[in-house]
Amino acid sequence: MAPIRTRFAPSPTGFLHLGNVRTALFAWLAARSTGGSFVLRIEDTDQGRYVPESEAAILETLQWLELTWDEGPEVGGPQGPYIQSLRLDLYAEHARRLVESGAAYWCTCAPERLTEMRLEQQRLHQPPRYDRRCLSRQDQVAAERESGMPAVLRLRMPAGTTEWDDVIHGLIRYDNADIDDQVLLKSDGFPTYHLAVVVDDHLMGISHVIRSDEWIPSTPKHLAIYAALGWEAPRFCHAPNVLDESRQKLSKRRGARTVLEYAELGYLPEALINAMALLGWSSGTEQEVFSREELIAAFSLERVQSSPAVFDAHRLDSLNGLHIRRMDGEALVAALEFHLPETSIETRRRLVPLLRERMITLRDAVALAEPLLGPAPWDPDVVFPPRKVDPETTGALLDVAVAEVEARGLDDLEAMRLRLTELLESRGVKARDGFRVLYIAILGHPSGLPVFDAMAFIGVEKSAERLRMARQELDRRRSSPPAG
RNA sequence: GCCCGCAUCGUCUAGCGGUCAGGACCUCACCCUUUCAAGGUGGCAACCGGGGUUCGACUCCCCGUGCGGGUACCA
């Protein structure tokens, strides 16, 4: 496979969500899997929608996911700058070439006129497109521009048809008569996406334009610009959109979470990448869990689906749990620091074996470890004594446990376990029911981390203390049963 | 309205003319078990409709239908 040189070109109008980044991931994988290169470019040609913090957030998102770029902001490169607002002269130069060759023309039509025109076209069941009024009066338009009237530069869409062989969709064909004379330069002098993307992709030597499906309708415009400039067009790969549960394109506006929010919620970058890769791509084997390296080895654009995919949060959860379980121990200890900031590295090392199998997200560690790191107040809803365990057995169990801990400490918890099991059986109480007493006493809740491990963690003193407290609570509840 | 894309279990998907239509998530049951998990086993569950083409269509073609996207001096 020839090396693919591709790019991700977000606009700094907001934060990145799974939909955006899934496309970036495909581009990154295409580059990495072919030994090619990946370029990051910021498309900030819309001054009105610019959100200052978003640019930094985009870089942070990609860095967190380790979707490394070979050229772009911060790292530079031979085709820089990689921020479009810094490349205005380049667009102006190419716009001039387009005007000179007759591929573009100036237009001074007022927005109101354009709106009215489109309404009329819609009423007449016609395709919406500029009626080229200004094309036939270029001398007047020149004079108007001279006198300071605002103007835009339009692409003169040639007649005929446009088609291309999309890597993901196959042949797509358009009748040029359905395509508008796109604005290339806005009246503020900034280029539109359409001009800038073509100029930059060509100058930056992009071999594969990987972007999402919503760009399909504007590809003929881009192809026309390539042709007008005498350039060879890159391959186009239109990746299907990622949809939310209501089958709409994922968007911040509709409540899509940003990738950075997933990070805070305790999702692993590897899991997010795995989940995103599976949205629209499959290996063709039955492997579903992939490390970053495995993904690079298995990926190919040809196996990208052409139909949109609904994002499934359950799938992400499942994958996140799986990745946590297969994660290197020390890496997990380190990753947990963010969620358990008060803990020492040693504490986290002791915690990891207990937590690992029980976490869906890293954040789950907080609730899971709570009774080990601090006091363990009882869950207000806890039933005590637990169902199926009579008060006498509960008391006996607690008494034995206290005595064991006080006499022998926690060195032989297996012996204590056997002792307690024996006691429960002799009283006709199933171990699974009876041990709930211990869980409540130690953890404040009838379920959670393995209770003997928990006792070992908190130590002799606290274990004995919590057991005695439970014993007292039992007496208290027996003398004054809770109302209701 | 005009243009384009898409169509297999609830969801993500495998399939590339002949399969008991496979896997994963979700869900249910069971096993394991000191709880909860994890793990294991098994169950439920799908080819949008109608025409063709073909000895034979989930698979190819056409038409519907549905869903999505575009239709901006936003990207």
Coordinates of N, CA and C in Angstrom, one line a residue, chain A residues 176-386:
Chain A
N176 N -23.6 19.3 -13.3 CA -23.2 20.6 -12.9 C -24.3 21.6 -12.8
A177 N -25.3 21.4 -13.6 CA -26.4 22.4 -13.6 C -27.1 22.5 -12.2
D178 N -26.9 21.5 -11.4 CA -27.5 21.5 -10.1 C -26.6 22.2 -9.1
I179 N -25.4 22.6 -9.5 CA -24.4 23.1 -8.6 C -24.3 24.6 -8.7
D180 N -24.3 25.2 -7.5 CA -24.3 26.7 -7.4 C -22.9 27.2 -7.8
D181 N -22.8 28.5 -8.2 CA -21.6 29.2 -8.3 C -21.1 29.6 -6.9
Q182 N -20.3 28.8 -6.3 CA -19.9 29.0 -5.0 C -19.1 30.2 -4.7
V183 N -19.4 30.9 -3.6 CA -18.6 32.0 -3.2 C -17.2 31.5 -2.8
L184 N -16.1 32.1 -3.3 CA -14.8 31.7 -3.0 C -14.1 32.7 -2.1
L185 N -14.4 33.9 -2.3 CA -13.8 35.0 -1.4 C -15.0 35.8 -0.9
K186 N -15.1 35.9 0.4 CA -16.2 36.7 1.0 C -15.9 38.1 1.0
S187 N -16.9 38.9 1.2 CA -16.6 40.4 1.1 C -15.7 40.9 2.2
D188 N -15.4 40.1 3.2 CA -14.4 40.6 4.2 C -13.0 40.2 3.7
G189 N -12.9 39.6 2.5 CA -11.6 39.3 2.0 C -11.1 37.9 2.4
F190 N -11.8 37.2 3.3 CA -11.4 35.9 3.7 C -11.9 34.9 2.7
P191 N -11.2 33.8 2.5 CA -11.7 32.8 1.6 C -12.8 32.0 2.3
T192 N -13.6 31.3 1.5 CA -14.5 30.4 2.1 C -13.7 29.0 2.2
Y193 N -14.3 28.1 2.9 CA -13.8 26.8 3.1 C -13.4 26.2 1.7
H194 N -14.2 26.4 0.7 CA -14.1 25.7 -0.6 C -12.8 26.1 -1.3
L195 N -12.4 27.4 -1.2 CA -11.2 27.8 -1.9 C -10.0 27.4 -1.0
A196 N -10.1 27.7 0.3 CA -9.0 27.4 1.1 C -8.6 25.9 1.2
V197 N -9.6 25.1 1.2 CA -9.4 23.6 1.4 C -8.6 23.1 0.1
V198 N -9.0 23.6 -1.0 CA -8.4 23.1 -2.3 C -7.0 23.6 -2.4
V199 N -6.8 24.9 -2.1 CA -5.4 25.4 -2.2 C -4.5 24.7 -1.2
D200 N -5.0 24.6 0.0 CA -4.1 24.0 1.1 C -3.9 22.5 0.8
D201 N -4.9 21.8 0.5 CA -4.7 20.3 0.2 C -3.7 20.1 -0.9
H202 N -3.8 21.0 -1.9 CA -2.9 20.8 -3.0 C -1.5 21.2 -2.6
L203 N -1.3 22.4 -2.0 CA 0.0 22.9 -1.6 C 0.6 21.9 -0.6
M204 N -0.2 21.3 0.2 CA 0.4 20.5 1.3 C 0.5 19.0 0.8
G205 N 0.2 18.8 -0.4 CA 0.5 17.5 -1.0 C -0.4 16.4 -0.4
I206 N -1.6 16.7 0.0 CA -2.5 15.7 0.5 C -2.9 14.7 -0.6
S207 N -2.7 13.4 -0.3 CA -3.1 12.4 -1.3 C -4.5 11.9 -1.2
H208 N -5.0 11.9 0.1 CA -6.3 11.4 0.3 C -7.1 12.4 1.2
V209 N -8.1 13.0 0.7 CA -8.9 13.9 1.5 C -10.0 13.0 2.2
I210 N -9.7 12.8 3.5 CA -10.7 12.0 4.3 C -11.5 13.0 5.1
R211 N -12.8 13.0 4.9 CA -13.7 13.9 5.6 C -15.0 13.2 5.7
S212 N -16.0 13.9 6.4 CA -17.2 13.2 6.6 C -18.2 13.4 5.4
D213 N -19.2 12.6 5.4 CA -20.2 12.6 4.3 C -20.8 13.9 3.9
E214 N -21.0 14.8 4.9 CA -21.7 16.0 4.5 C -20.9 16.9 3.5
W215 N -19.7 16.5 3.2 CA -18.9 17.2 2.2 C -19.2 16.7 0.8
I216 N -19.9 15.6 0.6 CA -20.1 15.1 -0.7 C -20.7 16.1 -1.7
P217 N -21.7 16.8 -1.3 CA -22.3 17.8 -2.2 C -21.4 18.9 -2.6
S218 N -20.4 19.2 -1.9 CA -19.5 20.3 -2.3 C -18.3 19.8 -3.0
T219 N -18.1 18.5 -3.1 CA -16.9 18.0 -3.8 C -16.9 18.4 -5.3
P220 N -18.0 18.4 -6.0 CA -17.9 18.9 -7.4 C -17.3 20.3 -7.5
K221 N -17.6 21.2 -6.6 CA -17.1 22.5 -6.6 C -15.6 22.5 -6.4
H222 N -15.1 21.6 -5.5 CA -13.7 21.5 -5.3 C -13.0 20.9 -6.5
L223 N -13.6 20.0 -7.1 CA -13.0 19.4 -8.3 C -12.9 20.4 -9.4
A224 N -13.9 21.3 -9.5 CA -13.9 22.3 -10.5 C -12.7 23.3 -10.3
I225 N -12.4 23.6 -9.0 CA -11.3 24.5 -8.7 C -10.0 23.8 -9.0
Y226 N -9.9 22.5 -8.7 CA -8.7 21.8 -9.0 C -8.4 21.9 -10.5
A227 N -9.5 21.6 -11.3 CA -9.3 21.6 -12.7 C -9.0 23.0 -13.2
A228 N -9.6 24.0 -12.7 CA -9.3 25.4 -13.1 C -7.9 25.8 -12.9
L229 N -7.4 25.3 -11.8 CA -6.0 25.6 -11.4 C -5.0 24.7 -12.1
G230 N -5.5 23.7 -12.8 CA -4.6 22.8 -13.5 C -4.0 21.8 -12.6
W231 N -4.6 21.5 -11.5 CA -4.1 20.6 -10.5 C -4.7 19.2 -10.6
E232 N -3.9 18.2 -10.2 CA -4.5 16.9 -10.1 C -5.2 16.8 -8.8
A233 N -6.4 16.3 -8.8 CA -7.2 16.2 -7.6 C -6.8 15.0 -6.7
P234 N -6.9 15.1 -5.4 CA -6.5 13.9 -4.6 C -7.7 12.9 -4.6
R235 N -7.5 11.8 -3.9 CA -8.6 10.8 -3.8 C -9.5 11.4 -2.7
F236 N -10.8 11.1 -2.9 CA -11.7 11.6 -1.9 C -12.3 10.3 -1.1
C237 N -12.3 10.5 0.2 CA -12.9 9.4 1.0 C -13.9 10.0 2.0
H238 N -15.1 9.8 1.6 CA -16.2 10.4 2.5 C -16.7 9.4 3.5
A239 N -16.3 9.6 4.7 CA -16.6 8.7 5.8 C -18.0 9.0 6.3
P240 N -18.8 7.9 6.6 CA -20.2 8.1 7.0 C -20.2 8.9 8.3
N241 N -21.3 9.5 8.5 CA -21.5 10.3 9.8 C -21.7 9.4 11.0
V242 N -21.4 10.0 12.1 CA -21.7 9.3 13.4 C -23.0 9.9 13.9
L243 N -24.0 9.1 14.2 CA -25.3 9.6 14.6 C -25.5 9.4 16.1
D244 N -26.4 10.2 16.7 CA -26.8 10.0 18.1 C -28.0 9.0 18.1
E245 N -28.5 8.8 19.3 CA -29.6 7.8 19.4 C -30.9 8.1 18.6
S246 N -31.0 9.5 18.4 CA -32.2 9.8 17.6 C -31.8 9.9 16.1
R247 N -30.7 9.3 15.7 CA -30.3 9.2 14.3 C -30.0 10.5 13.7
Q248 N -29.6 11.4 14.4 CA -29.2 12.7 13.8 C -27.6 12.8 13.9
K249 N -27.0 13.6 13.1 CA -25.6 13.7 13.1 C -25.2 14.2 14.5
L250 N -24.2 13.6 15.0 CA -23.7 14.0 16.3 C -23.3 15.5 16.3
S251 N -23.8 16.3 17.3 CA -23.4 17.6 17.4 C -23.5 18.2 18.8
K252 N -22.6 19.1 19.0 CA -22.5 19.7 20.4 C -23.9 20.3 20.7
R253 N -24.4 20.9 19.7 CA -25.7 21.6 19.9 C -26.8 20.6 20.4
R254 N -26.7 19.3 20.0 CA -27.7 18.3 20.4 C -27.2 17.6 21.6
G255 N -26.2 18.1 22.3 CA -25.8 17.5 23.6 C -24.7 16.4 23.5
A256 N -24.1 16.3 22.3 CA -23.0 15.3 22.2 C -21.9 15.7 23.2
R257 N -21.3 14.7 23.9 CA -20.2 15.0 24.8 C -19.0 15.2 24.0
T258 N -18.1 16.1 24.6 CA -16.8 16.3 23.9 C -15.9 15.1 24.4
V259 N -14.8 14.9 23.6 CA -13.9 13.9 24.0 C -13.2 14.2 25.3
L260 N -13.0 15.4 25.5 CA -12.3 15.8 26.8 C -13.3 15.5 28.0
E261 N -14.6 15.6 27.8 CA -15.5 15.2 28.8 C -15.4 13.7 29.1
Y262 N -15.3 13.0 28.1 CA -15.1 11.5 28.3 C -13.9 11.2 29.1
A263 N -12.9 12.0 28.8 CA -11.6 11.9 29.6 C -11.8 12.1 31.0
E264 N -12.6 13.2 31.4 CA -12.8 13.5 32.8 C -13.7 12.4 33.4
L265 N -14.6 11.8 32.6 CA -15.5 10.8 33.1 C -14.8 9.5 33.4
G266 N -13.5 9.4 33.0 CA -12.8 8.2 33.3 C -12.7 7.2 32.1
Y267 N -12.8 7.7 30.9 CA -12.7 6.8 29.8 C -11.2 6.8 29.3
L268 N -10.8 5.7 28.9 CA -9.4 5.5 28.4 C -9.3 6.0 27.0
P269 N -8.2 6.6 26.6 CA -8.0 7.0 25.2 C -8.0 5.7 24.3
E270 N -7.5 4.7 24.8 CA -7.4 3.5 23.9 C -8.8 2.9 23.7
A271 N -9.7 3.0 24.7 CA -11.0 2.5 24.6 C -11.9 3.4 23.7
L272 N -11.7 4.7 23.8 CA -12.4 5.6 22.9 C -12.0 5.4 21.5
I273 N -10.7 5.2 21.3 CA -10.2 5.0 19.9 C -10.8 3.6 19.4
N274 N -10.8 2.6 20.2 CA -11.3 1.3 19.8 C -12.8 1.5 19.4
A275 N -13.5 2.2 20.3 CA -15.0 2.3 20.0 C -15.2 3.2 18.8
M276 N -14.5 4.2 18.6 CA -14.6 5.0 17.4 C -14.3 4.3 16.1
A277 N -13.3 3.5 16.2 CA -12.8 2.7 15.0 C -13.9 1.8 14.6
L278 N -14.7 1.2 15.6 CA -15.7 0.3 15.2 C -17.0 1.0 14.7
L279 N -17.0 2.3 14.7 CA -18.1 3.0 14.2 C -17.9 3.3 12.7
G280 N -18.2 2.3 11.9 CA -18.0 2.5 10.5 C -16.8 1.7 9.9
W281 N -16.1 1.0 10.7 CA -15.1 0.2 10.2 C -15.1 -1.1 10.9
S282 N -14.7 -2.2 10.2 CA -14.5 -3.5 10.9 C -13.4 -4.2 10.2
S283 N -12.8 -5.1 10.9 CA -11.6 -5.7 10.4 C -11.9 -6.8 9.4
G284 N -13.1 -7.3 9.5 CA -13.5 -8.5 8.7 C -13.2 -9.8 9.4
T285 N -12.5 -9.7 10.6 CA -12.3 -10.8 11.4 C -13.3 -10.7 12.6
E286 N -13.2 -11.6 13.6 CA -14.1 -11.4 14.7 C -13.5 -10.7 15.9
Q287 N -12.3 -10.1 15.6 CA -11.7 -9.4 16.7 C -12.4 -8.0 16.9
E288 N -12.7 -7.7 18.1 CA -13.4 -6.5 18.4 C -12.7 -5.6 19.3
V289 N -11.7 -6.1 20.1 CA -10.9 -5.3 21.0 C -9.6 -5.1 20.4
F290 N -9.2 -3.9 20.2 CA -8.0 -3.6 19.5 C -7.2 -2.6 20.3
S291 N -5.9 -2.8 20.3 CA -5.0 -1.8 20.9 C -4.7 -0.8 19.7
R292 N -4.1 0.3 20.0 CA -3.8 1.2 19.0 C -2.9 0.6 17.9
E293 N -1.9 -0.2 18.3 CA -1.1 -0.8 17.3 C -1.8 -1.8 16.5
E294 N -2.7 -2.6 17.1 CA -3.4 -3.6 16.3 C -4.3 -2.9 15.3
L295 N -4.8 -1.8 15.7 CA -5.7 -1.0 14.8 C -4.9 -0.5 13.6
I296 N -3.7 0.0 13.8 CA -2.9 0.4 12.7 C -2.6 -0.7 11.8
A297 N -2.3 -1.9 12.4 CA -2.0 -3.0 11.5 C -3.2 -3.5 10.7
A298 N -4.4 -3.4 11.3 CA -5.5 -4.0 10.6 C -6.3 -3.0 9.7
F299 N -6.1 -1.7 9.9 CA -6.9 -0.7 9.2 C -6.7 -0.6 7.7
S300 N -7.8 -0.4 7.0 CA -7.7 0.0 5.6 C -9.0 0.8 5.3
L301 N -8.8 1.8 4.5 CA -9.9 2.7 4.1 C -11.0 1.9 3.3
E302 N -10.5 0.8 2.6 CA -11.4 0.0 1.8 C -12.5 -0.7 2.7
R303 N -12.2 -0.9 3.9 CA -13.1 -1.6 4.8 C -14.0 -0.6 5.6
V304 N -13.9 0.6 5.2 CA -14.8 1.6 5.9 C -16.2 1.5 5.3
Q305 N -17.2 1.4 6.2 CA -18.6 1.3 5.8 C -19.1 2.6 5.1
S306 N -20.1 2.4 4.3 CA -20.6 3.6 3.6 C -21.9 4.1 4.3
S307 N -22.4 3.4 5.3 CA -23.6 3.8 5.9 C -23.3 4.4 7.3
P308 N -24.1 5.4 7.7 CA -24.0 6.1 8.9 C -24.1 5.1 10.1
A309 N -23.4 5.4 11.2 CA -23.5 4.5 12.4 C -24.0 5.3 13.6
V310 N -24.8 4.6 14.4 CA -25.3 5.2 15.6 C -24.4 4.9 16.7
F311 N -23.9 5.9 17.4 CA -23.0 5.7 18.6 C -23.7 5.0 19.7
D312 N -23.1 4.0 20.2 CA -23.7 3.2 21.3 C -22.8 3.3 22.6
A313 N -23.4 4.0 23.6 CA -22.6 4.3 24.8 C -22.3 3.0 25.6
H314 N -23.2 2.0 25.4 CA -23.0 0.7 26.1 C -21.8 0.0 25.6
R315 N -21.6 0.1 24.3 CA -20.4 -0.5 23.6 C -19.2 0.2 24.1
L316 N -19.2 1.5 24.3 CA -18.0 2.2 24.8 C -17.7 1.7 26.2
D317 N -18.7 1.6 27.0 CA -18.6 1.2 28.4 C -17.9 -0.2 28.5
S318 N -18.4 -1.1 27.6 CA -17.9 -2.4 27.6 C -16.5 -2.5 27.2
L319 N -16.1 -1.7 26.2 CA -14.8 -1.6 25.7 C -13.8 -1.0 26.7
N320 N -14.4 0.0 27.4 CA -13.6 0.7 28.4 C -13.2 -0.3 29.6
G321 N -14.2 -1.0 30.0 CA -13.9 -2.0 31.0 C -12.9 -3.0 30.6
L322 N -13.0 -3.5 29.4 CA -12.1 -4.4 28.8 C -10.7 -3.9 28.7
H323 N -10.6 -2.6 28.3 CA -9.2 -2.0 28.2 C -8.6 -1.8 29.6
I324 N -9.5 -1.5 30.6 CA -9.0 -1.3 31.9 C -8.4 -2.6 32.4
R325 N -9.1 -3.7 32.1 CA -8.6 -5.0 32.6 C -7.4 -5.5 31.9
R326 N -7.2 -5.1 30.7 CA -5.9 -5.5 30.0 C -4.8 -4.5 30.1
M327 N -5.1 -3.4 30.9 CA -4.1 -2.4 31.0 C -2.9 -2.8 31.9
D328 N -1.7 -2.2 31.6 CA -0.6 -2.5 32.4 C -0.8 -1.9 33.8
G329 N -0.4 -2.7 34.9 CA -0.7 -2.3 36.3 C -0.2 -0.9 36.6
E330 N 1.0 -0.6 36.3 CA 1.6 0.7 36.7 C 0.9 1.8 35.9
A331 N 0.5 1.5 34.7 CA -0.2 2.5 33.9 C -1.5 2.8 34.5
L332 N -2.2 1.8 35.1 CA -3.5 2.0 35.7 C -3.3 2.8 37.0
V333 N -2.2 2.5 37.7 CA -1.9 3.2 39.0 C -1.8 4.7 38.6
A334 N -1.1 5.0 37.5 CA -0.9 6.4 37.1 C -2.2 7.0 36.7
A335 N -2.9 6.3 35.9 CA -4.2 6.8 35.3 C -5.2 7.2 36.4
L336 N -5.1 6.4 37.5 CA -6.0 6.6 38.6 C -5.7 7.9 39.5
E337 N -4.6 8.4 39.3 CA -4.2 9.6 40.1 C -5.2 10.8 39.9
F338 N -5.6 10.9 38.7 CA -6.5 12.0 38.4 C -7.8 11.9 39.2
H339 N -8.3 10.7 39.3 CA -9.6 10.4 40.0 C -9.5 10.2 41.5
L340 N -8.3 9.9 42.0 CA -8.0 9.7 43.4 C -6.8 10.6 43.8
P341 N -7.0 11.9 43.6 CA -5.9 12.8 43.8 C -5.3 12.8 45.2
E342 N -6.0 12.4 46.2 CA -5.5 12.4 47.5 C -4.6 11.2 47.9
T343 N -4.6 10.2 47.0 CA -3.9 9.0 47.3 C -2.4 9.0 46.9
S344 N -1.6 8.2 47.6 CA -0.2 8.1 47.2 C -0.1 7.0 46.2
I345 N 1.0 6.9 45.5 CA 1.2 5.9 44.5 C 1.1 4.5 45.2
E346 N 1.6 4.4 46.4 CA 1.6 3.1 47.1 C 0.2 2.7 47.4
T347 N -0.6 3.6 47.8 CA -2.0 3.3 48.1 C -2.7 2.8 46.8
R348 N -2.4 3.5 45.8 CA -3.1 3.1 44.5 C -2.6 1.7 44.0
R349 N -1.3 1.5 44.3 CA -0.8 0.1 43.9 C -1.6 -1.0 44.7
R350 N -1.9 -0.7 45.9 CA -2.7 -1.7 46.7 C -4.1 -1.8 46.3
L351 N -4.6 -0.7 45.8 CA -6.0 -0.6 45.4 C -6.3 -1.3 44.0
V352 N -5.4 -1.1 43.1 CA -5.6 -1.6 41.8 C -6.1 -3.0 41.7
P353 N -5.5 -4.0 42.4 CA -6.0 -5.3 42.2 C -7.4 -5.5 42.7
L354 N -7.8 -4.7 43.6 CA -9.2 -4.8 44.1 C -10.2 -4.1 43.1
L355 N -9.8 -3.0 42.5 CA -10.7 -2.2 41.7 C -10.8 -2.7 40.2
R356 N -9.7 -3.2 39.7 CA -9.5 -3.5 38.3 C -10.7 -4.1 37.6
E357 N -11.2 -5.2 38.2 CA -12.2 -6.0 37.6 C -13.6 -5.4 37.8
R358 N -13.6 -4.3 38.6 CA -14.9 -3.8 38.9 C -15.2 -2.4 38.3
M359 N -14.3 -1.9 37.5 CA -14.5 -0.6 36.9 C -15.0 -0.6 35.5
I360 N -15.9 0.2 35.2 CA -16.3 0.4 33.8 C -15.5 1.6 33.4
T361 N -15.5 2.7 34.2 CA -14.7 3.8 34.0 C -13.8 4.0 35.1
L362 N -12.7 4.8 34.9 CA -11.8 5.0 36.0 C -12.4 5.8 37.2
R363 N -13.4 6.5 36.8 CA -14.1 7.3 37.9 C -14.8 6.4 38.9
D364 N -15.2 5.2 38.4 CA -15.8 4.2 39.3 C -14.9 3.9 40.5
A365 N -13.6 4.2 40.4 CA -12.7 3.9 41.5 C -13.1 4.8 42.7
V366 N -13.6 6.0 42.5 CA -13.9 6.9 43.5 C -14.9 6.2 44.5
A367 N -16.0 5.8 44.0 CA -17.1 5.2 44.9 C -16.6 3.9 45.4
L368 N -15.9 3.1 44.6 CA -15.5 1.8 45.0 C -14.5 1.9 46.2
A369 N -13.6 2.8 46.1 CA -12.5 2.9 47.1 C -12.9 3.7 48.3
E370 N -14.0 4.4 48.2 CA -14.4 5.3 49.3 C -14.4 4.7 50.7
P371 N -15.0 3.6 50.9 CA -14.9 3.0 52.2 C -13.6 2.6 52.7
L372 N -12.6 2.5 51.8 CA -11.3 2.1 52.2 C -10.4 3.3 52.5
L373 N -10.7 4.4 51.9 CA -9.9 5.6 52.0 C -10.4 6.5 53.1
G374 N -11.6 6.3 53.5 CA -12.2 7.2 54.6 C -13.2 6.4 55.4
P375 N -14.0 7.1 56.2 CA -15.0 6.5 57.0 C -16.0 5.8 56.0
A376 N -16.7 4.8 56.5 CA -17.7 4.1 55.7 C -19.1 4.2 56.3
P377 N -19.7 5.4 56.2 CA -21.0 5.6 56.7 C -22.0 4.6 56.0
W378 N -22.9 4.1 56.7 CA -23.8 3.2 56.1 C -24.8 3.8 55.1
D379 N -25.0 3.1 54.1 CA -26.0 3.5 53.1 C -27.3 3.6 53.9
P380 N -28.0 4.8 53.8 CA -29.2 5.0 54.5 C -30.3 4.0 54.2
D381 N -30.2 3.4 53.0 CA -31.3 2.4 52.6 C -30.9 1.0 53.0
V382 N -29.8 0.8 53.7 CA -29.4 -0.6 54.0 C -30.3 -1.3 54.9
V383 N -30.6 -2.5 54.6 CA -31.5 -3.4 55.4 C -30.5 -4.1 56.4
F384 N -30.8 -4.0 57.7 CA -29.9 -4.6 58.7 C -30.7 -5.0 59.9
P385 N -30.6 -6.2 60.3 CA -29.8 -7.3 59.6 C -30.4 -7.6 58.2
P386 N -29.5 -8.0 57.4 CA -29.9 -8.3 56.0 C -31.0 -9.4 55.9

